[in-house]
Amino acid sequence: MLSYRHAFHAGNHADILKHAVLSLLIDQLKQKDKPFCYLDTHSGGGCYDLTGEWANKKAEYLDGIARLWPQRDQWPALKSYIDCVAALNNDDTLHYYPGSPEIARSLLREQDRLILMELHNNEIDILRQHMYRDPRVALHHRDGFEGLVALTPPTPRRGLALIDPPYELKEDYDRAVKTLAKAWRRWPVGIYAVWYPLLGEEADRSQHMLRECQKLGIPMLTAELSVQAQSPTWGMHGSGMAIFNPPWQFEQQLEKLLPELCSLLALTPQANWTIKSHNSEG
């Protein structure tokens, strides 16, 4: 149950989409001086060595952050995200990649707060090392689905929650929906971002999850990026982000960004992107 380690996939095309959207959401929250809280259900280790054995087992980062990195000065819309990556790399060599907790910590201000959850015994130890003595951070060694419900509403009440399971277990799709529903009832003013994979034979699971989320009656925006044609066999050809209670005009931001990301990360001519604003069925 706890075999997943994100280091194998750090910096891949799915991370680019996820972390680009995450940084844009945090930038939106920072437009007001009022403090806010960031919650992360599946935090992982927080930072990853792209020169290490795990990252190079499949070297997925070569078709992700390694494509963006040489062009980083040409992406003003992603300045916050790129600055987070640059802060971990002292020269032009791409050595380390930040996970979502490190990106959030880099972007949050002194008055803001982070609540990070991780169940894996090794990953939580690594995360503790990266977040060492940061007074803004509260670490929880617990199941993130259960933890998000238990820890909402947070203090301060403004904020953003990232629901980012590995979906190794098929029930993760159902748990994501149920967790979102319970957390939203407790914290209806929060912004929620749910990452999901686009897989071959498993593609219907993500779409079913989104249909169930749509029934909850929360304003919902989805952004999907596929870097190649869908394979009938197992394999992630793309990923998506479902944003609930999206900030005003956030759809327009993504409409400018995703075509450029798709062009950068495309592996085959079948690469594509979609953005949809979903009407409530609830």
Short mmCIF file of C-alpha atoms in Angstrom, two decimals:
data_model
loop_
_atom_site.label_atom_id
_atom_site.label_comp_id
_atom_site.label_asym_id
_atom_site.label_seq_id
_atom_site.Cartn_x
_atom_site.Cartn_y
_atom_site.Cartn_z
CA MET A 1 0.00 0.00 0.00
CA LEU A 2 2.87 2.37 0.66
CA SER A 3 5.24 1.39 -2.15
CA TYR A 4 4.84 4.59 -4.16
CA ARG A 5 7.85 6.93 -4.15
CA HIS A 6 7.56 10.12 -6.12
CA ALA A 7 11.32 10.32 -6.71
CA PHE A 8 10.87 7.95 -9.66
CA HIS A 9 8.66 10.53 -11.39
CA ALA A 10 9.94 13.86 -10.05
CA GLY A 11 9.99 16.68 -12.57
CA ASN A 12 8.01 14.85 -15.26
CA HIS A 13 5.30 16.40 -17.45
CA ALA A 14 2.63 15.78 -14.80
CA ASP A 15 4.70 17.65 -12.21
CA ILE A 16 5.07 20.58 -14.59
CA LEU A 17 1.30 20.91 -14.96
CA LYS A 18 0.60 20.34 -11.27
CA HIS A 19 3.24 22.74 -9.97
CA ALA A 20 2.55 25.41 -12.58
CA VAL A 21 -1.12 25.45 -11.56
CA LEU A 22 -0.22 25.31 -7.87
CA SER A 23 2.12 28.31 -8.12
CA LEU A 24 -0.48 30.33 -10.03
CA LEU A 25 -3.09 29.58 -7.35
CA ILE A 26 -0.72 30.65 -4.59
CA ASP A 27 0.11 33.84 -6.51
CA GLN A 28 -3.62 34.59 -6.61
CA LEU A 29 -3.97 34.13 -2.85
CA LYS A 30 -0.99 36.43 -2.25
CA GLN A 31 -2.69 39.31 -4.04
CA LYS A 32 -4.34 40.12 -0.70
CA ASP A 33 -2.36 40.92 2.45
CA LYS A 34 -4.56 38.63 4.55
CA PRO A 35 -2.80 35.39 5.61
CA PHE A 36 -3.81 32.03 4.20
CA CYS A 37 -3.18 28.34 4.78
CA TYR A 38 -1.87 25.69 2.36
CA LEU A 39 -2.75 22.03 2.99
CA ASP A 40 -1.12 19.09 1.19
CA THR A 41 -2.62 15.59 1.57
CA HIS A 42 0.22 13.56 0.00
CA SER A 43 3.34 15.64 0.55
CA GLY A 44 6.08 13.15 -0.28
CA GLY A 45 9.67 14.00 0.58
CA GLY A 46 9.48 17.63 -0.45
CA CYS A 47 12.62 17.73 -2.61
CA TYR A 48 14.18 15.31 -5.11
CA ASP A 49 17.68 14.65 -6.44
CA LEU A 50 17.45 14.46 -10.23
CA THR A 51 20.99 13.04 -10.42
CA GLY A 52 20.10 10.16 -8.08
CA GLU A 53 19.44 6.54 -8.94
CA TRP A 54 15.68 6.69 -8.44
CA ALA A 55 15.10 9.74 -10.63
CA ASN A 56 17.24 8.23 -13.39
CA LYS A 57 15.57 4.83 -13.36
CA LYS A 58 13.14 6.17 -15.96
CA ALA A 59 14.56 9.71 -16.24
CA GLU A 60 11.07 11.12 -16.71
CA TYR A 61 12.34 14.60 -15.83
CA LEU A 62 14.16 14.73 -19.19
CA ASP A 63 10.79 15.16 -20.90
CA GLY A 64 9.59 17.53 -18.19
CA ILE A 65 11.57 20.11 -16.25
CA ALA A 66 14.69 19.49 -18.36
CA ARG A 67 12.80 20.86 -21.37
CA LEU A 68 11.57 23.93 -19.51
CA TRP A 69 14.81 24.72 -17.71
CA PRO A 70 16.87 26.01 -20.70
CA GLN A 71 13.95 28.30 -21.63
CA ARG A 72 13.15 29.48 -18.11
CA ASP A 73 13.69 33.17 -18.93
CA GLN A 74 11.02 32.94 -21.63
CA TRP A 75 8.18 32.02 -19.24
CA PRO A 76 7.17 35.15 -17.28
CA ALA A 77 3.80 33.61 -16.38
CA LEU A 78 5.63 30.86 -14.49
CA LYS A 79 8.20 33.07 -12.78
CA SER A 80 7.16 32.04 -9.25
CA TYR A 81 7.39 28.33 -10.08
CA ILE A 82 10.69 28.67 -11.94
CA ASP A 83 12.15 30.73 -9.10
CA CYS A 84 11.37 27.85 -6.72
CA VAL A 85 13.33 25.45 -8.93
CA ALA A 86 16.16 27.94 -9.37
CA ALA A 87 16.48 28.39 -5.60
CA LEU A 88 17.55 24.73 -5.30
CA ASN A 89 20.06 24.90 -8.15
CA ASN A 90 23.00 27.24 -7.78
CA ASP A 91 24.15 27.16 -11.39
CA ASP A 92 22.80 26.22 -14.81
CA THR A 93 22.94 22.55 -13.91
CA LEU A 94 19.58 21.05 -13.01
CA HIS A 95 20.32 18.99 -9.90
CA TYR A 96 17.31 19.21 -7.57
CA TYR A 97 13.56 19.47 -8.09
CA PRO A 98 11.05 20.77 -5.50
CA GLY A 99 7.90 18.85 -4.65
CA SER A 100 4.65 20.65 -3.90
CA PRO A 101 5.49 21.26 -0.19
CA GLU A 102 8.75 22.98 -1.07
CA ILE A 103 7.12 25.05 -3.79
CA ALA A 104 4.46 26.18 -1.33
CA ARG A 105 7.00 26.92 1.38
CA SER A 106 9.10 28.98 -1.03
CA LEU A 107 6.10 31.05 -2.11
CA LEU A 108 4.28 31.51 1.18
CA ARG A 109 4.87 34.63 3.26
CA GLU A 110 5.75 34.93 6.93
CA GLN A 111 2.10 35.29 7.95
CA ASP A 112 0.94 32.22 5.98
CA ARG A 113 0.80 28.62 7.20
CA LEU A 114 1.48 25.15 5.77
CA ILE A 115 -0.15 21.90 6.89
CA LEU A 116 1.64 18.93 5.35
CA MET A 117 0.49 15.31 5.56
CA GLU A 118 2.42 12.17 4.59
CA LEU A 119 1.79 8.55 5.59
CA HIS A 120 4.93 6.84 4.26
CA ASN A 121 7.44 6.31 7.09
CA ASN A 122 10.53 7.11 5.02
CA GLU A 123 9.01 10.02 3.16
CA ILE A 124 7.83 11.75 6.34
CA ASP A 125 11.37 11.53 7.74
CA ILE A 126 12.79 13.12 4.58
CA LEU A 127 10.09 15.78 4.67
CA ARG A 128 10.95 16.61 8.30
CA GLN A 129 14.57 17.20 7.27
CA HIS A 130 13.55 19.58 4.47
CA MET A 131 11.08 21.50 6.61
CA TYR A 132 13.37 21.61 9.64
CA ARG A 133 12.30 24.21 12.19
CA ASP A 134 10.19 26.32 9.83
CA PRO A 135 7.68 27.83 12.27
CA ARG A 136 5.02 28.14 9.53
CA VAL A 137 4.93 24.37 8.94
CA ALA A 138 2.84 21.76 10.76
CA LEU A 139 3.77 18.18 9.79
CA HIS A 140 1.36 15.27 10.24
CA HIS A 141 2.37 11.62 9.85
CA ARG A 142 -1.08 10.44 8.82
CA ASP A 143 -3.36 9.41 5.99
CA GLY A 144 -3.95 12.54 3.93
CA PHE A 145 -7.55 11.75 3.02
CA GLU A 146 -8.52 11.40 6.66
CA GLY A 147 -6.25 14.27 7.69
CA LEU A 148 -7.71 16.86 5.33
CA VAL A 149 -11.19 16.36 6.75
CA ALA A 150 -9.94 16.35 10.35
CA LEU A 151 -7.82 19.49 9.92
CA THR A 152 -10.39 21.66 8.19
CA PRO A 153 -11.38 24.39 8.56
CA PRO A 154 -7.80 25.58 9.04
CA THR A 155 -6.57 28.74 10.71
CA PRO A 156 -6.43 31.11 8.89
CA ARG A 157 -9.59 30.21 6.96
CA ARG A 158 -8.42 31.55 3.60
CA GLY A 159 -6.48 28.94 1.73
CA LEU A 160 -5.79 26.15 -0.69
CA ALA A 161 -5.74 22.36 -0.36
CA LEU A 162 -3.90 20.07 -2.78
CA ILE A 163 -5.31 16.53 -3.01
CA ASP A 164 -2.62 14.56 -4.79
CA PRO A 165 -2.76 10.77 -4.21
CA PRO A 166 -0.66 8.40 -6.34
CA TYR A 167 -3.78 6.44 -7.40
CA GLU A 168 -1.87 3.18 -6.97
CA LEU A 169 -4.99 1.86 -5.27
CA LYS A 170 -8.16 2.01 -7.34
CA GLU A 171 -10.10 3.19 -4.30
CA ASP A 172 -8.03 6.40 -4.29
CA TYR A 173 -10.35 7.78 -6.97
CA ASP A 174 -13.40 7.23 -4.79
CA ARG A 175 -11.61 8.42 -1.66
CA ALA A 176 -10.62 11.66 -3.40
CA VAL A 177 -14.28 12.43 -4.14
CA LYS A 178 -15.49 11.54 -0.65
CA THR A 179 -12.67 13.53 0.98
CA LEU A 180 -13.41 16.57 -1.16
CA ALA A 181 -17.11 16.36 -0.27
CA LYS A 182 -16.46 16.12 3.47
CA ALA A 183 -13.78 18.82 3.53
CA TRP A 184 -15.91 21.22 1.48
CA ARG A 185 -18.82 20.88 3.90
CA ARG A 186 -16.45 21.85 6.72
CA TRP A 187 -14.52 24.47 4.73
CA PRO A 188 -16.64 25.82 1.86
CA VAL A 189 -14.49 28.93 1.32
CA GLY A 190 -11.33 26.97 0.54
CA ILE A 191 -9.83 26.43 -2.90
CA TYR A 192 -9.26 22.74 -3.69
CA ALA A 193 -6.93 21.40 -6.38
CA VAL A 194 -7.17 17.69 -7.23
CA TRP A 195 -4.47 16.17 -9.44
CA TYR A 196 -5.33 13.08 -11.48
CA PRO A 197 -3.57 10.92 -14.09
CA LEU A 198 -4.67 10.25 -17.66
CA LEU A 199 -3.90 6.59 -18.22
CA GLY A 200 -4.55 4.02 -20.93
CA GLU A 201 -7.12 1.48 -19.80
CA GLU A 202 -7.58 3.38 -16.53
CA ALA A 203 -8.66 6.63 -18.22
CA ASP A 204 -12.32 6.06 -17.39
CA ARG A 205 -11.54 6.07 -13.67
CA SER A 206 -10.40 9.68 -13.77
CA GLN A 207 -13.41 10.74 -15.84
CA HIS A 208 -15.79 8.90 -13.51
CA MET A 209 -14.13 10.65 -10.56
CA LEU A 210 -14.67 14.03 -12.22
CA ARG A 211 -18.33 13.25 -12.92
CA GLU A 212 -18.81 12.38 -9.26
CA CYS A 213 -17.04 15.58 -8.21
CA GLN A 214 -19.31 17.57 -10.50
CA LYS A 215 -22.32 16.30 -8.56
CA LEU A 216 -21.05 17.98 -5.38
CA GLY A 217 -22.20 21.39 -6.53
CA ILE A 218 -18.84 23.15 -6.15
CA PRO A 219 -17.67 25.53 -8.92
CA MET A 220 -15.23 23.35 -10.90
CA LEU A 221 -12.57 23.96 -13.54
CA THR A 222 -10.47 21.23 -15.16
CA ALA A 223 -7.19 21.59 -17.05
CA GLU A 224 -5.73 18.56 -18.82
CA LEU A 225 -2.47 18.13 -20.71
CA SER A 226 -1.61 15.04 -22.78
CA VAL A 227 1.89 14.79 -24.19
CA GLN A 228 1.21 11.87 -26.52
CA ALA A 229 -1.54 9.65 -27.88
CA GLN A 230 -3.44 7.53 -25.40
CA SER A 231 -2.13 3.97 -25.30
CA PRO A 232 -4.54 1.04 -24.88
CA THR A 233 -2.09 -0.43 -22.40
CA TRP A 234 -0.97 0.92 -19.02
CA GLY A 235 0.89 4.20 -19.21
CA MET A 236 0.34 7.84 -18.26
CA HIS A 237 -0.02 9.90 -21.42
CA GLY A 238 -1.08 13.01 -19.53
CA SER A 239 -2.62 14.42 -16.38
CA GLY A 240 -5.15 16.90 -15.16
CA MET A 241 -5.89 19.37 -12.42
CA ALA A 242 -9.44 19.88 -11.17
CA ILE A 243 -9.78 23.21 -9.36
CA PHE A 244 -12.77 23.79 -7.10
CA ASN A 245 -13.74 27.33 -6.11
CA PRO A 246 -11.23 28.63 -8.71
CA PRO A 247 -10.13 32.26 -8.38
CA TRP A 248 -11.73 34.86 -10.61
CA GLN A 249 -10.41 34.76 -14.20
CA PHE A 250 -8.22 31.74 -13.44
CA GLU A 251 -9.58 29.98 -16.52
CA GLN A 252 -8.21 32.77 -18.72
CA GLN A 253 -4.77 32.38 -17.14
CA LEU A 254 -4.73 28.69 -17.98
CA GLU A 255 -5.99 29.30 -21.52
CA LYS A 256 -2.85 31.33 -22.18
CA LEU A 257 -0.50 28.88 -20.46
CA LEU A 258 -1.58 25.40 -21.55
CA PRO A 259 -1.06 25.76 -25.32
CA GLU A 260 2.52 26.85 -24.67
CA LEU A 261 3.14 24.01 -22.21
CA CYS A 262 1.65 21.52 -24.65
CA SER A 263 3.97 22.71 -27.41
CA LEU A 264 6.98 22.48 -25.10
CA LEU A 265 6.23 19.03 -23.64
CA ALA A 266 4.70 17.25 -26.65
CA LEU A 267 6.19 13.83 -27.40
CA THR A 268 3.99 13.05 -30.41
CA PRO A 269 1.74 15.08 -32.75
CA GLN A 270 -1.27 13.79 -30.79
CA ALA A 271 -0.36 15.93 -27.77
CA ASN A 272 -3.30 18.09 -26.71
CA TRP A 273 -4.77 20.20 -23.94
CA THR A 274 -8.27 21.02 -22.70
CA ILE A 275 -9.77 23.46 -20.23
CA LYS A 276 -13.38 23.09 -19.14
CA SER A 277 -15.61 24.98 -16.76
CA HIS A 278 -18.15 22.47 -15.43
CA ASN A 279 -21.72 23.26 -14.55
CA SER A 280 -22.95 21.78 -11.29
CA GLU A 281 -25.09 18.65 -11.36
CA GLY A 282 -25.69 18.81 -7.62
#
